[in-house]
Amino acid sequence: MIRNPIIAANWKMNMTPTETEKFFSVFLKELPTSNLRDVVIAPPFVSLAKAADMLMQADSVKLSAQNMSQEASGAFTGEISAAMLLDLGCRYVILGHSERRSLYGEDDVVINKKVHAALAAGLIPILCIGESLEQRDGGQLESVLSTQLEGSLANVSTDAAKGIIIAYEPVWAIGTGRTASPEQAQETQAYVRSVLSRLYGAAASEVIRIQYGGSVKPGNAAELISQPDIDGFLVGGASLDPVSFAEIVRAGCC
Ligand code: 13P
């Protein structure tokens, strides 16, 4: 089974519209023309329109939001709906990032509602899961990941699940410079795929792309992506630099 790698940038709360314009003026020149991978950039909400403008001539790069409301519209001050994101040109939306879970109290019930709202609107969820160091050291790795997957994907059909991207991001590797070793990431992602197989069957689980996220850099990307169950990356810090991110896109590719 060949799964086309998907390399995504999560800019988090970085990059003004002006900085976004500067990023793309460099990144689009660095991007390989024979790029075979799916490339996705998730700017903050306020920079999506500028990113969409800059990508008019580069339809190989797709836009993602970093979060969205589970509600369709109405009196939800400060929230952003799936329809708004689609109208801005987004194809993807990151849901359940560990920072949303730990800093903003999002649990699997809320994330599941967001997954359904995104799918209903036609956005592709990039669903993040991952364990803390305490949970890993305490022997809870598998139960944490399977609980997150079961909860976030509750009542999602097999057909819909096949299109979802899963991002495995060990919390202890996010922004710490401490990457999971290729073997650790592979072993965990094979486990994630086994849970997907239990939920949706082996054939569907072979189609679903699973990204790795957590201190991915140009220097470790090629080795990580050579692992059979690592189908791409969700990159934080290193995606803010257009040259580094282009290098990660190129790693082991083309
Ligand atoms: P870093 O690449 O900065 O570790 O962040 C990973 C991440 O959280 C991407 O969503």
PDB file of C-alpha atoms and ligand atoms in Angstrom:
ATOM      1  CA  MET A   1       0.000   0.000   0.000  1.00  0.00           C
ATOM      2  CA  ILE A   2       1.473   3.348  -1.066  1.00  0.00           C
ATOM      3  CA  ARG A   3       0.304   6.258   1.040  1.00  0.00           C
ATOM      4  CA  ASN A   4       1.281   9.633  -0.381  1.00  0.00           C
ATOM      5  CA  PRO A   5       3.158  11.515   2.364  1.00  0.00           C
ATOM      6  CA  ILE A   6       1.540  14.662   3.707  1.00  0.00           C
ATOM      7  CA  ILE A   7       3.801  17.320   5.199  1.00  0.00           C
ATOM      8  CA  ALA A   8       2.021  20.027   7.185  1.00  0.00           C
ATOM      9  CA  ALA A   9       3.171  23.218   8.889  1.00  0.00           C
ATOM     10  CA  ASN A  10       1.446  24.260  12.101  1.00  0.00           C
ATOM     11  CA  TRP A  11       2.467  27.861  12.655  1.00  0.00           C
ATOM     12  CA  LYS A  12       0.612  28.066  15.997  1.00  0.00           C
ATOM     13  CA  MET A  13       0.353  31.719  17.223  1.00  0.00           C
ATOM     14  CA  ASN A  14       3.097  32.964  14.911  1.00  0.00           C
ATOM     15  CA  MET A  15       3.226  34.827  11.582  1.00  0.00           C
ATOM     16  CA  THR A  16       1.364  38.076  10.996  1.00  0.00           C
ATOM     17  CA  PRO A  17      -0.111  38.617   7.505  1.00  0.00           C
ATOM     18  CA  THR A  18       3.025  40.630   6.607  1.00  0.00           C
ATOM     19  CA  GLU A  19       5.305  37.817   7.796  1.00  0.00           C
ATOM     20  CA  THR A  20       3.124  35.317   5.941  1.00  0.00           C
ATOM     21  CA  GLU A  21       3.702  37.193   2.678  1.00  0.00           C
ATOM     22  CA  LYS A  22       7.466  37.135   3.285  1.00  0.00           C
ATOM     23  CA  PHE A  23       7.393  33.419   4.095  1.00  0.00           C
ATOM     24  CA  PHE A  24       5.660  32.469   0.863  1.00  0.00           C
ATOM     25  CA  SER A  25       7.824  34.703  -1.298  1.00  0.00           C
ATOM     26  CA  VAL A  26      10.779  32.534  -0.200  1.00  0.00           C
ATOM     27  CA  PHE A  27       9.048  29.174   0.313  1.00  0.00           C
ATOM     28  CA  LEU A  28       7.453  28.991  -3.122  1.00  0.00           C
ATOM     29  CA  LYS A  29      10.872  29.411  -4.736  1.00  0.00           C
ATOM     30  CA  GLU A  30      12.354  26.707  -2.512  1.00  0.00           C
ATOM     31  CA  LEU A  31       9.583  24.187  -3.086  1.00  0.00           C
ATOM     32  CA  PRO A  32      10.640  21.431  -5.496  1.00  0.00           C
ATOM     33  CA  THR A  33       8.697  21.667  -8.754  1.00  0.00           C
ATOM     34  CA  SER A  34       8.489  17.896  -9.002  1.00  0.00           C
ATOM     35  CA  ASN A  35       7.039  17.662  -5.521  1.00  0.00           C
ATOM     36  CA  LEU A  36       5.081  14.456  -5.073  1.00  0.00           C
ATOM     37  CA  ARG A  37       3.932  15.096  -1.554  1.00  0.00           C
ATOM     38  CA  ASP A  38       0.889  16.818  -0.182  1.00  0.00           C
ATOM     39  CA  VAL A  39       2.024  20.064   1.406  1.00  0.00           C
ATOM     40  CA  VAL A  40      -0.256  21.869   3.859  1.00  0.00           C
ATOM     41  CA  ILE A  41       0.257  25.128   5.756  1.00  0.00           C
ATOM     42  CA  ALA A  42      -1.801  26.085   8.803  1.00  0.00           C
ATOM     43  CA  PRO A  43      -1.392  29.820   9.512  1.00  0.00           C
ATOM     44  CA  PRO A  44      -3.256  31.566  12.325  1.00  0.00           C
ATOM     45  CA  PHE A  45      -6.795  32.629  11.316  1.00  0.00           C
ATOM     46  CA  VAL A  46      -5.821  36.245  10.610  1.00  0.00           C
ATOM     47  CA  SER A  47      -3.157  35.214   8.098  1.00  0.00           C
ATOM     48  CA  LEU A  48      -5.282  32.736   6.123  1.00  0.00           C
ATOM     49  CA  ALA A  49      -6.497  35.312   3.593  1.00  0.00           C
ATOM     50  CA  LYS A  50      -2.955  36.526   2.890  1.00  0.00           C
ATOM     51  CA  ALA A  51      -1.776  32.911   2.553  1.00  0.00           C
ATOM     52  CA  ALA A  52      -4.636  32.166   0.144  1.00  0.00           C
ATOM     53  CA  ASP A  53      -3.590  35.182  -1.983  1.00  0.00           C
ATOM     54  CA  MET A  54       0.019  34.035  -2.045  1.00  0.00           C
ATOM     55  CA  LEU A  55      -1.033  30.502  -3.042  1.00  0.00           C
ATOM     56  CA  MET A  56      -3.165  31.574  -6.026  1.00  0.00           C
ATOM     57  CA  GLN A  57      -0.317  30.512  -8.344  1.00  0.00           C
ATOM     58  CA  ALA A  58       0.698  27.434  -6.332  1.00  0.00           C
ATOM     59  CA  ASP A  59      -2.121  24.986  -6.060  1.00  0.00           C
ATOM     60  CA  SER A  60       0.208  22.194  -4.892  1.00  0.00           C
ATOM     61  CA  VAL A  61       0.196  23.808  -1.422  1.00  0.00           C
ATOM     62  CA  LYS A  62      -3.063  23.568   0.519  1.00  0.00           C
ATOM     63  CA  LEU A  63      -4.324  25.638   3.414  1.00  0.00           C
ATOM     64  CA  SER A  64      -5.387  24.450   6.834  1.00  0.00           C
ATOM     65  CA  ALA A  65      -6.797  26.148   9.917  1.00  0.00           C
ATOM     66  CA  GLN A  66      -5.461  25.290  13.370  1.00  0.00           C
ATOM     67  CA  ASN A  67      -8.844  24.927  15.049  1.00  0.00           C
ATOM     68  CA  MET A  68     -12.542  25.660  14.458  1.00  0.00           C
ATOM     69  CA  SER A  69     -15.859  25.768  16.273  1.00  0.00           C
ATOM     70  CA  GLN A  70     -18.065  22.705  16.503  1.00  0.00           C
ATOM     71  CA  GLU A  71     -21.030  25.040  15.883  1.00  0.00           C
ATOM     72  CA  ALA A  72     -22.212  25.984  12.401  1.00  0.00           C
ATOM     73  CA  SER A  73     -23.063  29.640  13.114  1.00  0.00           C
ATOM     74  CA  GLY A  74     -24.666  31.932  15.669  1.00  0.00           C
ATOM     75  CA  ALA A  75     -23.949  33.644  18.964  1.00  0.00           C
ATOM     76  CA  PHE A  76     -20.468  32.247  19.696  1.00  0.00           C
ATOM     77  CA  THR A  77     -18.300  35.330  20.181  1.00  0.00           C
ATOM     78  CA  GLY A  78     -14.745  34.862  19.004  1.00  0.00           C
ATOM     79  CA  GLU A  79     -15.351  31.545  17.264  1.00  0.00           C
ATOM     80  CA  ILE A  80     -14.726  30.578  13.621  1.00  0.00           C
ATOM     81  CA  SER A  81     -16.920  28.139  11.700  1.00  0.00           C
ATOM     82  CA  ALA A  82     -16.071  25.472   9.143  1.00  0.00           C
ATOM     83  CA  ALA A  83     -18.005  27.392   6.472  1.00  0.00           C
ATOM     84  CA  MET A  84     -15.850  30.484   7.101  1.00  0.00           C
ATOM     85  CA  LEU A  85     -12.687  28.417   6.678  1.00  0.00           C
ATOM     86  CA  LEU A  86     -13.928  26.852   3.462  1.00  0.00           C
ATOM     87  CA  ASP A  87     -14.833  30.276   2.116  1.00  0.00           C
ATOM     88  CA  LEU A  88     -11.243  31.405   2.782  1.00  0.00           C
ATOM     89  CA  GLY A  89      -9.903  28.452   0.797  1.00  0.00           C
ATOM     90  CA  CYS A  90      -9.036  26.000   3.571  1.00  0.00           C
ATOM     91  CA  ARG A  91      -9.016  22.318   2.685  1.00  0.00           C
ATOM     92  CA  TYR A  92      -7.890  20.985   6.109  1.00  0.00           C
ATOM     93  CA  VAL A  93      -8.344  21.791   9.796  1.00  0.00           C
ATOM     94  CA  ILE A  94      -6.124  20.694  12.688  1.00  0.00           C
ATOM     95  CA  LEU A  95      -8.275  19.358  15.533  1.00  0.00           C
ATOM     96  CA  GLY A  96      -7.406  18.181  19.031  1.00  0.00           C
ATOM     97  CA  HIS A  97      -3.866  19.542  19.130  1.00  0.00           C
ATOM     98  CA  SER A  98      -2.313  18.865  22.537  1.00  0.00           C
ATOM     99  CA  GLU A  99      -2.148  22.613  23.183  1.00  0.00           C
ATOM    100  CA  ARG A 100      -5.926  22.826  22.639  1.00  0.00           C
ATOM    101  CA  ARG A 101      -6.378  19.839  24.934  1.00  0.00           C
ATOM    102  CA  SER A 102      -4.082  20.996  27.752  1.00  0.00           C
ATOM    103  CA  LEU A 103      -4.432  24.801  27.616  1.00  0.00           C
ATOM    104  CA  TYR A 104      -8.054  25.197  26.478  1.00  0.00           C
ATOM    105  CA  GLY A 105      -9.690  22.183  28.054  1.00  0.00           C
ATOM    106  CA  GLU A 106     -10.735  20.421  24.842  1.00  0.00           C
ATOM    107  CA  ASP A 107     -11.609  16.809  25.504  1.00  0.00           C
ATOM    108  CA  ASP A 108     -12.437  13.944  23.165  1.00  0.00           C
ATOM    109  CA  VAL A 109     -16.174  14.768  23.292  1.00  0.00           C
ATOM    110  CA  VAL A 110     -15.606  18.315  22.012  1.00  0.00           C
ATOM    111  CA  ILE A 111     -13.009  17.151  19.516  1.00  0.00           C
ATOM    112  CA  ASN A 112     -15.435  14.520  18.221  1.00  0.00           C
ATOM    113  CA  LYS A 113     -18.067  17.229  17.656  1.00  0.00           C
ATOM    114  CA  LYS A 114     -15.498  19.277  15.750  1.00  0.00           C
ATOM    115  CA  VAL A 115     -14.511  16.251  13.651  1.00  0.00           C
ATOM    116  CA  HIS A 116     -18.165  15.737  12.673  1.00  0.00           C
ATOM    117  CA  ALA A 117     -18.649  19.446  11.939  1.00  0.00           C
ATOM    118  CA  ALA A 118     -15.528  19.532   9.761  1.00  0.00           C
ATOM    119  CA  LEU A 119     -16.510  16.412   7.830  1.00  0.00           C
ATOM    120  CA  ALA A 120     -20.073  17.656   7.331  1.00  0.00           C
ATOM    121  CA  ALA A 121     -18.706  20.894   5.856  1.00  0.00           C
ATOM    122  CA  GLY A 122     -16.185  19.128   3.614  1.00  0.00           C
ATOM    123  CA  LEU A 123     -12.987  19.966   5.514  1.00  0.00           C
ATOM    124  CA  ILE A 124     -10.396  17.248   6.099  1.00  0.00           C
ATOM    125  CA  PRO A 125      -9.546  16.907   9.801  1.00  0.00           C
ATOM    126  CA  ILE A 126      -5.924  16.516  10.861  1.00  0.00           C
ATOM    127  CA  LEU A 127      -6.718  14.822  14.159  1.00  0.00           C
ATOM    128  CA  CYS A 128      -3.953  15.087  16.766  1.00  0.00           C
ATOM    129  CA  ILE A 129      -3.357  12.499  19.448  1.00  0.00           C
ATOM    130  CA  GLY A 130      -0.446  11.916  21.793  1.00  0.00           C
ATOM    131  CA  GLU A 131       0.656  10.972  25.277  1.00  0.00           C
ATOM    132  CA  SER A 132       2.498  12.916  27.968  1.00  0.00           C
ATOM    133  CA  LEU A 133       5.833  11.681  29.297  1.00  0.00           C
ATOM    134  CA  GLU A 134       4.148  10.746  32.564  1.00  0.00           C
ATOM    135  CA  GLN A 135       1.619   8.612  30.699  1.00  0.00           C
ATOM    136  CA  ARG A 136       4.328   6.922  28.603  1.00  0.00           C
ATOM    137  CA  ASP A 137       6.536   6.248  31.621  1.00  0.00           C
ATOM    138  CA  GLY A 138       3.499   5.022  33.552  1.00  0.00           C
ATOM    139  CA  GLY A 139       2.758   2.332  30.956  1.00  0.00           C
ATOM    140  CA  GLN A 140      -0.394   4.081  29.697  1.00  0.00           C
ATOM    141  CA  LEU A 141       0.771   4.831  26.169  1.00  0.00           C
ATOM    142  CA  GLU A 142      -1.566   2.406  24.407  1.00  0.00           C
ATOM    143  CA  SER A 143      -4.621   3.085  26.546  1.00  0.00           C
ATOM    144  CA  VAL A 144      -4.217   6.878  26.150  1.00  0.00           C
ATOM    145  CA  LEU A 145      -3.911   6.665  22.365  1.00  0.00           C
ATOM    146  CA  SER A 146      -6.753   4.195  21.902  1.00  0.00           C
ATOM    147  CA  THR A 147      -9.032   6.258  24.180  1.00  0.00           C
ATOM    148  CA  GLN A 148      -8.233   9.427  22.229  1.00  0.00           C
ATOM    149  CA  LEU A 149      -8.866   7.696  18.895  1.00  0.00           C
ATOM    150  CA  GLU A 150     -12.099   6.004  19.985  1.00  0.00           C
ATOM    151  CA  GLY A 151     -13.445   9.189  21.581  1.00  0.00           C
ATOM    152  CA  SER A 152     -12.452  11.618  18.830  1.00  0.00           C
ATOM    153  CA  LEU A 153     -13.657   9.311  16.061  1.00  0.00           C
ATOM    154  CA  ALA A 154     -16.918   8.168  17.702  1.00  0.00           C
ATOM    155  CA  ASN A 155     -19.628   7.604  15.073  1.00  0.00           C
ATOM    156  CA  VAL A 156     -17.318   8.508  12.202  1.00  0.00           C
ATOM    157  CA  SER A 157     -18.037   6.134   9.308  1.00  0.00           C
ATOM    158  CA  THR A 158     -15.366   3.990   7.681  1.00  0.00           C
ATOM    159  CA  ASP A 159     -15.627   5.971   4.452  1.00  0.00           C
ATOM    160  CA  ALA A 160     -15.154   9.267   6.277  1.00  0.00           C
ATOM    161  CA  ALA A 161     -12.337   7.874   8.427  1.00  0.00           C
ATOM    162  CA  LYS A 162     -10.376   6.879   5.323  1.00  0.00           C
ATOM    163  CA  GLY A 163      -9.972  10.556   4.426  1.00  0.00           C
ATOM    164  CA  ILE A 164      -8.950  11.773   7.877  1.00  0.00           C
ATOM    165  CA  ILE A 165      -5.299  12.479   8.673  1.00  0.00           C
ATOM    166  CA  ILE A 166      -4.074  11.343  12.097  1.00  0.00           C
ATOM    167  CA  ALA A 167      -1.157  13.255  13.627  1.00  0.00           C
ATOM    168  CA  TYR A 168       0.674  11.360  16.352  1.00  0.00           C
ATOM    169  CA  GLU A 169       2.399  13.984  18.472  1.00  0.00           C
ATOM    170  CA  PRO A 170       3.973  12.809  21.722  1.00  0.00           C
ATOM    171  CA  VAL A 171       3.493  15.777  24.059  1.00  0.00           C
ATOM    172  CA  TRP A 172       7.013  15.378  25.446  1.00  0.00           C
ATOM    173  CA  ALA A 173       8.483  15.910  21.963  1.00  0.00           C
ATOM    174  CA  ILE A 174       6.562  19.091  21.108  1.00  0.00           C
ATOM    175  CA  GLY A 175       8.771  22.177  21.113  1.00  0.00           C
ATOM    176  CA  THR A 176      11.302  20.456  23.347  1.00  0.00           C
ATOM    177  CA  GLY A 177      13.935  19.520  20.797  1.00  0.00           C
ATOM    178  CA  ARG A 178      13.466  15.967  22.002  1.00  0.00           C
ATOM    179  CA  THR A 179      12.254  13.908  19.034  1.00  0.00           C
ATOM    180  CA  ALA A 180      10.889  10.414  19.369  1.00  0.00           C
ATOM    181  CA  SER A 181      13.481   8.095  17.853  1.00  0.00           C
ATOM    182  CA  PRO A 182      12.463   6.702  14.455  1.00  0.00           C
ATOM    183  CA  GLU A 183      11.986   3.297  16.117  1.00  0.00           C
ATOM    184  CA  GLN A 184       9.841   4.731  18.931  1.00  0.00           C
ATOM    185  CA  ALA A 185       7.701   6.705  16.485  1.00  0.00           C
ATOM    186  CA  GLN A 186       7.345   3.706  14.157  1.00  0.00           C
ATOM    187  CA  GLU A 187       6.377   1.346  16.966  1.00  0.00           C
ATOM    188  CA  THR A 188       3.770   3.784  18.292  1.00  0.00           C
ATOM    189  CA  GLN A 189       2.369   4.611  14.869  1.00  0.00           C
ATOM    190  CA  ALA A 190       2.072   0.911  14.037  1.00  0.00           C
ATOM    191  CA  TYR A 191       0.042   0.637  17.235  1.00  0.00           C
ATOM    192  CA  VAL A 192      -2.136   3.600  16.145  1.00  0.00           C
ATOM    193  CA  ARG A 193      -2.734   1.820  12.843  1.00  0.00           C
ATOM    194  CA  SER A 194      -3.707  -1.352  14.702  1.00  0.00           C
ATOM    195  CA  VAL A 195      -6.341   0.619  16.632  1.00  0.00           C
ATOM    196  CA  LEU A 196      -7.645   2.049  13.339  1.00  0.00           C
ATOM    197  CA  SER A 197      -7.758  -1.498  11.980  1.00  0.00           C
ATOM    198  CA  ARG A 198      -9.842  -2.605  14.964  1.00  0.00           C
ATOM    199  CA  LEU A 199     -12.195   0.366  14.489  1.00  0.00           C
ATOM    200  CA  TYR A 200     -12.462   0.371  10.690  1.00  0.00           C
ATOM    201  CA  GLY A 201     -10.958  -2.843   9.355  1.00  0.00           C
ATOM    202  CA  ALA A 202      -7.512  -3.631   7.996  1.00  0.00           C
ATOM    203  CA  ALA A 203      -8.110  -2.273   4.490  1.00  0.00           C
ATOM    204  CA  ALA A 204      -9.260   1.136   5.724  1.00  0.00           C
ATOM    205  CA  SER A 205      -6.421   1.326   8.252  1.00  0.00           C
ATOM    206  CA  GLU A 206      -3.897   0.849   5.429  1.00  0.00           C
ATOM    207  CA  VAL A 207      -5.278   3.896   3.611  1.00  0.00           C
ATOM    208  CA  ILE A 208      -5.337   6.329   6.559  1.00  0.00           C
ATOM    209  CA  ARG A 209      -2.272   8.559   6.679  1.00  0.00           C
ATOM    210  CA  ILE A 210      -0.557   8.971  10.051  1.00  0.00           C
ATOM    211  CA  GLN A 211       1.774  11.924  10.524  1.00  0.00           C
ATOM    212  CA  TYR A 212       4.462  12.241  13.164  1.00  0.00           C
ATOM    213  CA  GLY A 213       4.867  15.568  14.986  1.00  0.00           C
ATOM    214  CA  GLY A 214       7.303  16.700  17.664  1.00  0.00           C
ATOM    215  CA  SER A 215      10.630  18.487  17.022  1.00  0.00           C
ATOM    216  CA  VAL A 216      10.783  17.462  13.345  1.00  0.00           C
ATOM    217  CA  LYS A 217      13.754  19.207  11.731  1.00  0.00           C
ATOM    218  CA  PRO A 218      15.545  19.047   8.368  1.00  0.00           C
ATOM    219  CA  GLY A 219      18.165  16.854  10.070  1.00  0.00           C
ATOM    220  CA  ASN A 220      15.824  14.117  11.306  1.00  0.00           C
ATOM    221  CA  ALA A 221      13.044  14.181   8.700  1.00  0.00           C
ATOM    222  CA  ALA A 222      14.526  11.707   6.209  1.00  0.00           C
ATOM    223  CA  GLU A 223      15.114   8.997   8.809  1.00  0.00           C
ATOM    224  CA  LEU A 224      11.675   9.443  10.343  1.00  0.00           C
ATOM    225  CA  ILE A 225       9.852   9.311   7.016  1.00  0.00           C
ATOM    226  CA  SER A 226      11.678   6.139   6.006  1.00  0.00           C
ATOM    227  CA  GLN A 227       9.639   4.285   8.657  1.00  0.00           C
ATOM    228  CA  PRO A 228       6.751   2.305   7.147  1.00  0.00           C
ATOM    229  CA  ASP A 229       3.990   3.779   9.336  1.00  0.00           C
ATOM    230  CA  ILE A 230       5.157   7.410   9.216  1.00  0.00           C
ATOM    231  CA  ASP A 231       3.221   9.004   6.369  1.00  0.00           C
ATOM    232  CA  GLY A 232       4.295  12.606   6.844  1.00  0.00           C
ATOM    233  CA  PHE A 233       4.817  15.276   9.459  1.00  0.00           C
ATOM    234  CA  LEU A 234       3.066  17.990  11.399  1.00  0.00           C
ATOM    235  CA  VAL A 235       5.839  20.521  11.950  1.00  0.00           C
ATOM    236  CA  GLY A 236       5.780  23.375  14.454  1.00  0.00           C
ATOM    237  CA  GLY A 237       8.941  25.424  15.083  1.00  0.00           C
ATOM    238  CA  ALA A 238      10.912  24.357  11.997  1.00  0.00           C
ATOM    239  CA  SER A 239       8.000  25.288   9.716  1.00  0.00           C
ATOM    240  CA  LEU A 240       8.363  28.991  10.537  1.00  0.00           C
ATOM    241  CA  ASP A 241      11.516  29.168   8.459  1.00  0.00           C
ATOM    242  CA  PRO A 242      10.696  28.760   4.741  1.00  0.00           C
ATOM    243  CA  VAL A 243      14.083  27.213   3.907  1.00  0.00           C
ATOM    244  CA  SER A 244      13.874  24.657   6.740  1.00  0.00           C
ATOM    245  CA  PHE A 245      10.308  23.740   5.937  1.00  0.00           C
ATOM    246  CA  ALA A 246      11.118  23.308   2.246  1.00  0.00           C
ATOM    247  CA  GLU A 247      14.009  21.051   3.267  1.00  0.00           C
ATOM    248  CA  ILE A 248      11.639  18.932   5.369  1.00  0.00           C
ATOM    249  CA  VAL A 249       9.246  18.709   2.389  1.00  0.00           C
ATOM    250  CA  ARG A 250      12.144  17.536   0.224  1.00  0.00           C
ATOM    251  CA  ALA A 251      13.508  15.057   2.778  1.00  0.00           C
ATOM    252  CA  GLY A 252      13.723  11.629   1.278  1.00  0.00           C
ATOM    253  CA  CYS A 253      11.451  12.680  -1.564  1.00  0.00           C
ATOM    254  CA  CYS A 254      11.523  13.023  -5.363  1.00  0.00           C
TER     255      CYS A 254
HETATM  256  P1  13P B   1       7.419  21.369  17.156  1.00  0.00           P
HETATM  257  O1  13P B   1       7.764  20.899  15.752  1.00  0.00           O
HETATM  258  O2  13P B   1       7.777  22.794  17.415  1.00  0.00           O
HETATM  259  O3  13P B   1       7.935  20.410  18.186  1.00  0.00           O
HETATM  260  O4  13P B   1       5.814  21.323  17.268  1.00  0.00           O
HETATM  261  C1  13P B   1       5.135  20.173  16.903  1.00  0.00           C
HETATM  262  C2  13P B   1       3.690  20.479  16.872  1.00  0.00           C
HETATM  263  O5  13P B   1       3.062  20.676  17.897  1.00  0.00           O
HETATM  264  C3  13P B   1       3.036  20.561  15.556  1.00  0.00           C
HETATM  265  O6  13P B   1       1.661  20.586  15.680  1.00  0.00           O
END
